GROMACS .gro file of C-alpha atoms in nm:
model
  111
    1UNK     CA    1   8.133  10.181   8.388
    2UNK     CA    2   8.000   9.966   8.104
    3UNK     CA    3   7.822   9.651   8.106
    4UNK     CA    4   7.993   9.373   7.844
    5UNK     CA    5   7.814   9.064   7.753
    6UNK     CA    6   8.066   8.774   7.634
    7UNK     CA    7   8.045   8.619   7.298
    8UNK     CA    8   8.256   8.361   7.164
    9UNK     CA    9   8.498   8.516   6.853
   10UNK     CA   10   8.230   8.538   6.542
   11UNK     CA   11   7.927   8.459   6.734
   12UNK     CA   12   7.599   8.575   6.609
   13UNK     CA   13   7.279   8.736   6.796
   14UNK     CA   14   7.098   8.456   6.933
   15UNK     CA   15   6.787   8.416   7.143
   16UNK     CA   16   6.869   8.416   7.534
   17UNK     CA   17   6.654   8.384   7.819
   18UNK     CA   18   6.704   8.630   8.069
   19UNK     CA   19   6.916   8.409   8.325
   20UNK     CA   20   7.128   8.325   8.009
   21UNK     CA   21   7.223   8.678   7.920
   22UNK     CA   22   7.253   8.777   8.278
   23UNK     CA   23   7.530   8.455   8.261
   24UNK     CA   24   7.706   8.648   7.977
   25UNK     CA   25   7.700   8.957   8.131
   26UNK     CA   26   8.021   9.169   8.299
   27UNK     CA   27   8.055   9.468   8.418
   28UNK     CA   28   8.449   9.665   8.344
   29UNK     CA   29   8.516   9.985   8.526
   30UNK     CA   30   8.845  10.161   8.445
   31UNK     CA   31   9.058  10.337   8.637
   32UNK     CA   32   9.239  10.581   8.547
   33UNK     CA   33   9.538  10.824   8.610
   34UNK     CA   34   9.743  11.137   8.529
   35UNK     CA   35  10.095  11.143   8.653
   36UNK     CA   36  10.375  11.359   8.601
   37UNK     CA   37  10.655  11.243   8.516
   38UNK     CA   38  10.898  11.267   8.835
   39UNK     CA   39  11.294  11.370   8.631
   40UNK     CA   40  11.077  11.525   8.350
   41UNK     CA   41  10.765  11.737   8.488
   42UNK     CA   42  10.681  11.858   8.163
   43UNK     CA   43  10.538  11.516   8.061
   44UNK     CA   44  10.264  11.353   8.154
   45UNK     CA   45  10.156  10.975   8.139
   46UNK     CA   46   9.795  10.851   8.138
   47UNK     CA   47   9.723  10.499   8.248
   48UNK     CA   48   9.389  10.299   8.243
   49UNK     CA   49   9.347  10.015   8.430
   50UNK     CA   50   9.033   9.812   8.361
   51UNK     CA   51   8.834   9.573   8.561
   52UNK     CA   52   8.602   9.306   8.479
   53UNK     CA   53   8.374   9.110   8.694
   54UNK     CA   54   8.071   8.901   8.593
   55UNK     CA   55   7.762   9.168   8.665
   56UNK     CA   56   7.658   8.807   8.910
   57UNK     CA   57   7.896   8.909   9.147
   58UNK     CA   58   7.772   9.254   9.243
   59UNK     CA   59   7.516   9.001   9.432
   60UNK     CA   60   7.686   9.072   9.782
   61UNK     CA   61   7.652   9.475   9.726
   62UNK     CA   62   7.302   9.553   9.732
   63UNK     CA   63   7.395   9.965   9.803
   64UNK     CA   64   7.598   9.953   9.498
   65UNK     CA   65   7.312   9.749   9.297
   66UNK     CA   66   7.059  10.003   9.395
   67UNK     CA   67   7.324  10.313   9.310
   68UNK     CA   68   7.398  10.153   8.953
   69UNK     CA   69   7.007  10.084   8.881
   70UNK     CA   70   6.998  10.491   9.006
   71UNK     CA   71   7.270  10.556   8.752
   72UNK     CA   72   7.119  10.344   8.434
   73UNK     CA   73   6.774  10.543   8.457
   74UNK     CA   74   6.924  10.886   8.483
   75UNK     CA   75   7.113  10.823   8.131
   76UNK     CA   76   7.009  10.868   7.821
   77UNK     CA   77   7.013  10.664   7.532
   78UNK     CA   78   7.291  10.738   7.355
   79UNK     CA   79   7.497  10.680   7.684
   80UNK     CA   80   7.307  10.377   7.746
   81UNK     CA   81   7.445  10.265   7.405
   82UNK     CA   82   7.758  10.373   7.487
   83UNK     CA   83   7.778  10.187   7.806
   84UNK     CA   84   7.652   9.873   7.641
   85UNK     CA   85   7.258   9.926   7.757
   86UNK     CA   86   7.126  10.014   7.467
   87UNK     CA   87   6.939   9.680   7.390
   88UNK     CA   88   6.597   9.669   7.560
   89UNK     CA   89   6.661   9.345   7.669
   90UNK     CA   90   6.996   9.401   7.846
   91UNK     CA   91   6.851   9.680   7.981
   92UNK     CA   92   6.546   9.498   8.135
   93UNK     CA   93   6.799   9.204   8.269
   94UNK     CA   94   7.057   9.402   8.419
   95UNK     CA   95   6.813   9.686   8.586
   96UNK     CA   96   6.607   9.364   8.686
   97UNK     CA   97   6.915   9.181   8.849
   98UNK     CA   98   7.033   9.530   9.017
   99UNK     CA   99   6.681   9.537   9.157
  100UNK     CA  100   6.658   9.227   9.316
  101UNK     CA  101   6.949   9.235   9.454
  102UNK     CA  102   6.856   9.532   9.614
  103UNK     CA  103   6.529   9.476   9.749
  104UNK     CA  104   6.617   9.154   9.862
  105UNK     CA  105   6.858   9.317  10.153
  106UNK     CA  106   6.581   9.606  10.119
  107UNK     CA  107   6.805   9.878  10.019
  108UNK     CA  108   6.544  10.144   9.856
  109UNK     CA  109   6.648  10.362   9.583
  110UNK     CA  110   6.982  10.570   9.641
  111UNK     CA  111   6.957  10.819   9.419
   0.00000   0.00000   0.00000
């Protein structure tokens, strides 16, 4: 998984407030594949399929809210970078959304 927030094309930082940013922000989970080929079994093909939904709709999942909150505390930075969490302040909105959503249907922590 990795968490995406949405910029217009040549769009600088700008100040958000935390409803704003959770507003830009999507999560996109790929999957992905290994097949052989079926007249040629020596070759393979590798296919990713992403998918991208605004990290708002997760609202009607509170067990996976409360398994991806699990998830973001376990990694380090540099994966937290990686995955586009790296900014204290995405951090603090999207663990803060995950939360919420979770102890709102009072799912406790999964991990």
């Amino acid at each position: 998984f990795s968490i995406m927030e949405w910029r217009e094309e040549g769009e600088e930082d700008v100040s958000l407030t935390d409803n704003e940013l959770l507003e830009r922000l999507y999560l996109k989970v790929e999957y992905e594949t290994l097949r052989r080929l079926p007249q040629h079994s020596d070759y393979l093909v590798f296919t990713i399929r992403p998918h991208f939904a605004p990290l708002s709709s997760l609202a009607a999942t509170p067990l996976a809210c409360a398994a991806l909150a699990s998830e973001i505390r376990a990694l380090p930075q540099g994966l937290l970078e990686y995955r586009g969490i790296g900014k204290a302040a995405t951090k603090r909105v999207v663990l803060g959304f995950l939360d919420a959503v979770a102890a709102h249907f009072g799912v406790s922590d999964v991990a």
